[in-house]
Short mmCIF file of C-alpha atoms in Angstrom, two decimals:
data_model
loop_
_atom_site.label_atom_id
_atom_site.label_comp_id
_atom_site.label_asym_id
_atom_site.label_seq_id
_atom_site.Cartn_x
_atom_site.Cartn_y
_atom_site.Cartn_z
CA MET A 796 -39.87 -7.99 -69.68
CA SER A 797 -40.36 -11.73 -70.38
CA THR A 798 -42.38 -13.37 -71.96
CA GLN A 799 -44.59 -16.47 -70.12
CA GLN A 800 -47.55 -18.59 -70.06
CA SER A 801 -50.22 -16.27 -69.67
CA ASP A 802 -52.92 -16.30 -66.15
CA ILE A 803 -55.76 -16.61 -68.24
CA PRO A 804 -56.78 -20.19 -69.01
CA ALA A 805 -58.11 -21.38 -72.62
CA GLY A 806 -61.79 -22.05 -73.12
CA ALA A 807 -62.86 -19.19 -71.80
CA GLY A 808 -66.64 -17.99 -72.57
CA ASP A 809 -67.81 -15.12 -74.69
CA ALA A 810 -70.54 -13.33 -73.15
CA PHE A 811 -69.96 -10.45 -75.49
CA GLY A 812 -72.23 -12.98 -77.86
CA THR A 813 -68.95 -11.86 -79.87
CA ALA A 814 -66.29 -14.56 -81.56
CA GLN A 815 -63.61 -14.60 -79.49
CA PRO A 816 -60.14 -16.79 -79.42
CA ASP A 817 -60.19 -18.83 -76.35
CA VAL A 818 -57.27 -16.90 -75.61
CA LEU A 819 -56.67 -13.78 -75.50
CA PRO A 820 -52.47 -13.44 -74.18
CA ASN A 821 -52.29 -10.90 -71.58
CA GLY A 822 -49.71 -8.07 -73.87
CA PRO A 823 -52.46 -5.99 -74.54
CA GLY A 824 -53.54 -5.74 -70.81
CA ALA A 825 -50.18 -5.07 -69.35
CA ALA A 826 -49.30 -2.78 -72.04
CA ALA A 827 -52.50 -0.76 -71.12
CA ILE A 828 -51.05 -0.84 -67.74
CA LEU A 829 -48.06 -0.25 -68.38
CA ALA A 830 -48.37 2.46 -70.22
CA ALA A 831 -51.33 3.90 -66.88
CA GLY A 832 -47.92 3.55 -64.84
CA ILE A 833 -45.59 5.93 -67.13
CA GLY A 834 -47.72 8.70 -68.05
CA SER A 835 -48.93 8.85 -64.23
CA LEU A 836 -44.88 9.18 -63.45
CA ALA A 837 -44.71 11.28 -66.39
CA LEU A 838 -47.13 13.81 -64.72
CA GLY A 839 -45.43 13.88 -61.20
CA ILE A 840 -41.94 13.86 -62.87
CA PHE A 841 -43.03 17.21 -65.22
CA ALA A 842 -44.99 18.52 -62.45
CA PHE A 843 -42.33 18.27 -60.13
CA ALA A 844 -39.61 19.92 -62.98
CA GLY A 845 -42.06 22.89 -63.37
CA ASP A 846 -41.91 23.57 -60.28
CA ALA A 847 -38.49 23.16 -59.84
CA SER A 848 -37.40 25.14 -62.35
CA PRO A 849 -38.60 28.48 -63.75
CA ALA A 850 -37.54 27.87 -67.40
CA ILE A 851 -38.72 24.10 -67.44
CA LEU A 852 -42.48 26.04 -66.16
CA ARG A 853 -42.34 28.81 -68.76
CA ALA A 854 -41.85 25.73 -71.24
CA PHE A 855 -44.77 24.32 -70.59
CA ASN A 856 -46.34 27.80 -70.55
CA PHE A 857 -48.82 26.24 -73.78
CA TRP A 858 -51.30 28.26 -73.44
CA SER A 859 -50.84 31.35 -71.61
CA ALA A 860 -54.61 31.16 -70.37
CA THR A 861 -54.29 27.62 -68.46
CA GLY A 862 -50.59 28.67 -67.97
CA PRO A 863 -48.25 25.58 -66.96
CA LEU A 864 -50.34 23.19 -66.47
CA SER A 865 -51.40 22.83 -70.38
CA GLY A 866 -47.21 22.07 -70.64
CA VAL A 867 -47.34 19.76 -67.44
CA THR A 868 -50.61 17.43 -68.32
CA SER A 869 -51.14 17.31 -72.55
CA THR A 870 -46.94 16.13 -72.25
CA ALA A 871 -48.11 13.81 -69.76
CA VAL A 872 -50.83 12.49 -71.93
CA PHE A 873 -48.60 12.02 -74.70
CA VAL A 874 -45.94 10.32 -73.21
CA TRP A 875 -48.99 7.82 -71.94
CA LEU A 876 -50.70 7.72 -75.50
CA VAL A 877 -46.95 6.75 -77.37
CA ALA A 878 -45.84 4.94 -74.08
CA TRP A 879 -49.10 2.43 -75.10
CA TYR A 880 -49.11 2.78 -78.44
CA TRP A 881 -45.56 1.65 -78.56
CA LEU A 882 -45.93 -1.05 -76.00
CA ALA A 883 -49.09 -2.54 -76.89
CA ARG A 884 -47.67 -3.41 -80.35
CA SER A 885 -44.55 -4.98 -78.68
CA TRP A 886 -46.91 -6.73 -76.94
CA ALA A 887 -49.62 -7.73 -79.01
CA GLY A 888 -50.16 -11.74 -79.14
CA ARG A 889 -47.65 -12.37 -76.14
CA SER A 890 -48.20 -12.95 -72.72
CA VAL A 891 -45.99 -10.75 -70.09
CA SER A 892 -45.07 -11.41 -66.52
CA LEU A 893 -47.67 -9.07 -65.08
CA VAL A 894 -46.76 -9.70 -61.70
CA LEU A 895 -43.91 -7.43 -62.44
CA VAL A 896 -46.10 -5.51 -64.98
CA ASN A 897 -48.45 -4.57 -61.89
CA VAL A 898 -45.30 -3.52 -59.92
CA ALA A 899 -43.60 -1.37 -61.65
CA ALA A 900 -46.80 0.88 -63.36
CA PHE A 901 -48.16 0.60 -59.43
CA ALA A 902 -44.92 2.11 -58.08
CA MET A 903 -44.22 5.10 -61.40
CA LEU A 904 -48.49 5.67 -60.21
CA ILE A 905 -47.64 6.24 -56.44
CA ALA A 906 -43.82 8.55 -57.13
CA GLY A 907 -46.23 10.63 -60.44
CA LEU A 908 -48.98 10.74 -56.98
CA LEU A 909 -46.09 11.70 -54.28
CA LEU A 910 -44.09 14.66 -57.52
CA THR A 911 -47.49 16.36 -57.42
CA PHE A 912 -47.85 16.51 -53.73
CA PRO A 913 -46.48 20.36 -53.09
CA PRO A 914 -44.49 19.48 -49.36
CA PHE A 915 -43.01 16.39 -51.27
CA MET A 916 -42.12 18.54 -53.71
CA ASP A 917 -40.72 20.77 -51.23
CA LEU A 918 -38.89 18.72 -49.46
CA LEU A 919 -37.50 17.05 -52.12
CA GLN A 920 -35.95 20.50 -53.14
CA GLY A 921 -34.84 20.89 -49.73
CA LYS A 922 -37.41 24.38 -49.28
CA MET B 637 -82.82 33.58 -59.94
CA GLU B 638 -79.99 34.46 -61.42
CA ILE B 639 -76.30 32.35 -61.67
CA THR B 640 -73.13 33.91 -63.78
CA PHE B 641 -71.88 32.29 -66.99
CA ARG B 642 -68.48 31.09 -64.21
CA ASP B 643 -70.55 30.35 -61.71
CA LEU B 644 -72.76 28.43 -63.83
CA MET B 645 -69.43 26.33 -65.45
CA THR B 646 -67.99 25.90 -62.04
CA VAL B 647 -71.18 23.94 -61.38
CA VAL B 648 -71.14 21.98 -64.28
CA HIS B 649 -67.08 20.94 -63.95
CA GLY B 650 -67.56 20.18 -60.40
CA MET B 651 -71.57 19.19 -59.59
CA GLY B 652 -71.71 17.62 -63.32
CA PHE B 653 -68.88 15.84 -64.64
CA GLY B 654 -66.59 15.36 -61.08
CA ALA B 655 -69.25 14.57 -58.25
CA LEU B 656 -70.92 12.41 -61.06
CA PHE B 657 -67.23 10.56 -62.05
CA MET B 658 -66.87 10.26 -58.14
CA LEU B 659 -70.49 8.81 -57.80
CA ALA B 660 -69.88 6.87 -60.18
CA PHE B 661 -66.55 5.52 -57.92
CA SER B 662 -68.66 3.13 -55.71
CA GLY B 663 -70.32 0.64 -58.54
CA ALA B 664 -66.87 0.63 -60.89
CA ILE B 665 -65.43 -0.61 -57.07
CA GLY B 666 -68.14 -3.19 -56.51
CA VAL B 667 -68.03 -5.10 -59.62
CA ILE B 668 -64.25 -5.00 -59.90
CA TYR B 669 -63.70 -6.12 -55.94
CA ALA B 670 -66.93 -8.81 -56.85
CA THR B 671 -64.63 -10.21 -59.18
CA THR B 672 -61.62 -10.30 -57.66
CA VAL B 673 -63.04 -12.02 -54.71
CA THR B 674 -65.40 -14.31 -57.14
CA GLY B 675 -62.42 -15.04 -59.12
CA ALA B 676 -63.29 -17.80 -61.81
CA ARG B 677 -66.46 -18.70 -61.13
CA TRP B 678 -67.43 -14.34 -62.02
CA GLN B 679 -69.63 -15.19 -64.89
CA PRO B 680 -71.67 -12.25 -66.03
CA GLY B 681 -75.10 -12.58 -68.53
CA SER B 682 -73.79 -10.49 -71.48
CA ARG B 683 -76.46 -7.96 -70.66
CA ASP B 684 -74.42 -6.75 -67.22
CA SER B 685 -71.02 -7.08 -69.10
CA GLY B 686 -72.24 -4.47 -71.38
CA MET B 687 -73.46 -2.46 -68.71
CA PHE B 688 -70.74 -2.60 -67.02
CA ARG B 689 -68.93 -1.90 -70.11
CA PHE B 690 -70.65 1.14 -70.63
CA TYR B 691 -70.64 2.43 -67.33
CA LEU B 692 -66.77 1.65 -67.10
CA VAL B 693 -66.89 4.23 -71.18
CA SER B 694 -68.62 6.53 -68.98
CA MET B 695 -66.58 6.60 -66.38
CA ALA B 696 -63.49 7.60 -67.68
CA ALA B 697 -65.37 9.69 -70.28
CA LEU B 698 -66.87 11.86 -67.00
CA ALA B 699 -63.43 12.06 -65.78
CA TRP B 700 -61.74 13.59 -69.52
CA LEU B 701 -64.80 15.89 -69.19
CA THR B 702 -63.91 17.08 -66.11
CA VAL B 703 -60.24 17.42 -66.13
CA ILE B 704 -60.54 18.97 -69.44
CA SER B 705 -62.96 21.52 -68.15
CA GLY B 706 -61.30 22.38 -64.92
CA SER B 707 -58.34 23.12 -66.65
CA TYR B 708 -59.43 24.93 -69.98
CA VAL B 709 -62.45 26.29 -68.63
CA VAL B 710 -62.48 26.77 -65.29
CA TYR B 711 -58.79 27.20 -64.18
CA PRO B 712 -58.04 29.98 -66.58
CA TRP B 713 -60.84 32.49 -64.20
CA TYR B 714 -59.49 31.43 -60.77
CA ARG B 715 -55.74 32.19 -62.73
CA ALA B 716 -56.92 35.66 -63.82
CA VAL B 717 -54.66 38.57 -63.62
CA PRO B 718 -55.68 41.89 -62.43
CA PRO B 719 -55.06 45.13 -63.58
CA PRO B 720 -52.46 47.01 -61.27
CA GLY B 721 -54.39 48.67 -58.96
CA THR B 722 -57.09 46.32 -58.83
CA THR B 723 -57.83 46.68 -55.19
CA ASP B 724 -61.15 44.81 -55.14
CA LEU B 725 -59.59 41.03 -55.76
CA ALA B 726 -62.99 39.06 -55.92
CA GLY B 727 -62.87 38.61 -59.47
CA TYR B 728 -59.32 37.69 -59.23
CA PRO B 729 -59.88 33.93 -56.60
CA GLN B 730 -55.71 33.17 -57.15
CA ARG B 731 -54.85 36.59 -56.22
CA LEU B 732 -57.80 36.91 -53.57
CA LEU B 733 -56.40 33.75 -51.33
CA LEU B 734 -52.57 34.81 -52.09
CA SER B 735 -53.34 38.27 -50.73
CA ASN B 736 -53.58 36.26 -47.10
CA PRO B 737 -51.40 34.75 -45.23
CA LEU B 738 -54.64 32.67 -43.59
CA THR B 739 -55.70 31.74 -47.05
CA ALA B 740 -52.83 31.52 -49.09
CA GLY B 741 -52.32 27.60 -48.11
CA TRP B 742 -55.87 26.62 -50.08
CA HIS B 743 -53.88 28.08 -53.00
CA ASP B 744 -50.19 26.93 -52.25
CA LEU B 745 -51.12 23.20 -51.25
CA GLY B 746 -55.03 22.57 -52.37
CA MET B 747 -54.59 24.84 -55.86
CA GLU B 748 -51.07 23.60 -56.27
CA TRP B 749 -52.30 19.95 -55.84
CA LYS B 750 -55.34 19.49 -57.37
CA GLU B 751 -54.78 20.49 -60.30
CA HIS B 752 -52.68 18.00 -61.08
CA VAL B 753 -53.36 14.93 -59.17
CA ALA B 754 -56.60 15.34 -61.01
CA TRP B 755 -55.27 14.29 -63.74
CA PHE B 756 -54.45 10.34 -62.99
CA ALA B 757 -57.81 9.14 -62.27
CA PRO B 758 -58.72 9.66 -65.91
CA ILE B 759 -55.98 8.40 -67.16
CA ALA B 760 -56.14 5.35 -64.83
CA MET B 761 -59.82 4.82 -65.73
CA THR B 762 -58.91 4.89 -69.34
CA MET B 763 -57.04 1.80 -68.59
CA VAL B 764 -59.41 0.39 -66.71
CA ALA B 765 -62.28 0.70 -68.88
CA TYR B 766 -59.81 -0.71 -71.91
CA VAL B 767 -58.97 -3.94 -69.98
CA PHE B 768 -62.33 -4.89 -69.09
CA ILE B 769 -63.74 -4.10 -72.66
CA LYS B 770 -60.73 -6.14 -73.49
CA TYR B 771 -60.65 -9.49 -71.71
CA GLY B 772 -65.03 -9.38 -70.76
CA PRO B 773 -65.69 -12.33 -68.60
CA GLN B 774 -61.95 -13.22 -68.95
CA LEU B 775 -60.42 -11.16 -66.68
CA ALA B 776 -62.34 -12.99 -64.00
CA ARG B 777 -59.65 -16.38 -64.69
CA SER B 778 -57.26 -14.04 -64.41
CA ARG B 779 -56.03 -12.54 -60.52
CA GLN B 780 -53.50 -10.23 -61.89
CA LEU B 781 -55.10 -7.95 -63.82
CA ARG B 782 -57.94 -7.54 -62.03
CA SER B 783 -55.76 -6.57 -59.37
CA ALA B 784 -54.33 -3.69 -61.26
CA VAL B 785 -57.33 -2.69 -62.08
CA LEU B 786 -58.49 -2.22 -58.98
CA ALA B 787 -55.97 -0.39 -57.56
CA PHE B 788 -55.26 2.05 -60.46
CA THR B 789 -58.86 2.43 -59.48
CA VAL B 790 -58.80 2.92 -55.97
CA VAL B 791 -56.44 5.25 -56.87
CA ALA B 792 -58.23 7.20 -59.13
CA PHE B 793 -60.96 7.72 -56.26
CA ILE B 794 -58.58 8.51 -53.90
CA ALA B 795 -56.95 11.18 -56.48
CA THR B 796 -60.90 12.32 -56.78
CA GLY B 797 -61.49 12.99 -53.69
CA VAL B 798 -58.19 15.07 -53.20
CA ALA B 799 -58.72 17.07 -56.03
CA GLY B 800 -63.04 17.56 -55.73
CA ALA B 801 -62.41 18.26 -51.60
CA PHE B 802 -59.90 21.33 -52.30
CA GLY B 803 -62.38 22.53 -55.53
CA ALA B 804 -65.33 22.15 -52.43
CA PHE B 805 -63.19 24.42 -50.36
CA LEU B 806 -61.73 26.46 -52.82
CA ASN B 807 -65.21 27.49 -53.81
CA LYS B 808 -65.53 28.08 -50.82
CA TYR B 809 -63.18 30.98 -49.86
CA ALA B 810 -62.50 32.21 -53.26
CA PRO B 811 -65.15 31.00 -55.79
CA VAL B 812 -65.03 31.88 -59.19
CA ARG B 813 -67.84 34.16 -60.50
CA GLY B 814 -68.38 37.00 -63.58
CA GLY B 815 -69.67 36.78 -66.83
CA ALA B 816 -73.16 37.21 -67.89
CA ASP B 817 -75.35 37.07 -65.13
CA ILE B 818 -78.25 34.04 -66.35
CA VAL B 819 -81.73 34.60 -64.96
CA LEU B 820 -82.83 30.76 -64.36
CA LEU B 821 -86.07 32.02 -62.68
CA ARG B 822 -87.98 35.22 -62.54
CA GLY B 823 -89.91 35.99 -58.44
CA LYS B 824 -93.34 37.54 -58.77
#
């Protein structure tokens, strides 16, 4: 992701009563947004993979009472948090192209949603 | 007036956490939309900002409580496997739904989608709360950040609506019941 000038201009106010720099780079916000997209896509991919493969379904059975849902969701949350941590470290103090980040994050969010929709899962598997 | 323990936990999950979270969307979307429309002119006072920050953190917490209680408290009761030879499936909601072709879709489509789609909401709302806390009033000057949080909030609202609606229907056709009876009020 290329760096660019932040779209947050200098001189922003301090409504929280805490000392803040004039300009906050958008990197931390972009990291949170893109990580949310990655976590959403991971959730969709894991849900779809569990539906398509009995072996993967069994592998996601982390806690038998909840079944494969336990593995699908906890692994997706783990991916989301790791992605957020890594992106936040990489983009700390930087400004990135938020247009690209938003498009990528929203595309991953929609793809993740579709991959959890049972008729769409069946369509992809030719059922 | 009594209620079973499982009924009570289902109510706590659906009405206590889920419905409250769902109701909170109207305020969140309203404020986020207002910042989008007014742009750089949006300059909330410190009290307003603090209140909205608390509001979003509460929403994210409610979202997590909803999915965790649903997945790890109520869902195991829903998907419980009856012993061989069981004919009364009232205590086994998933099996009860699947036993009839006219109700099987409530599980195959309803629960199969609900159990996953609900998890988009806490991820999205945690991000939204973080961005608002991180940027505060500076958010008014960043259209791209505002667009992202608004889009994720709207999708989280839709995901919550899907999960909540199916949850209500599922609990109507195959309620999660059982456990100890809790007497709330004794009749005269």
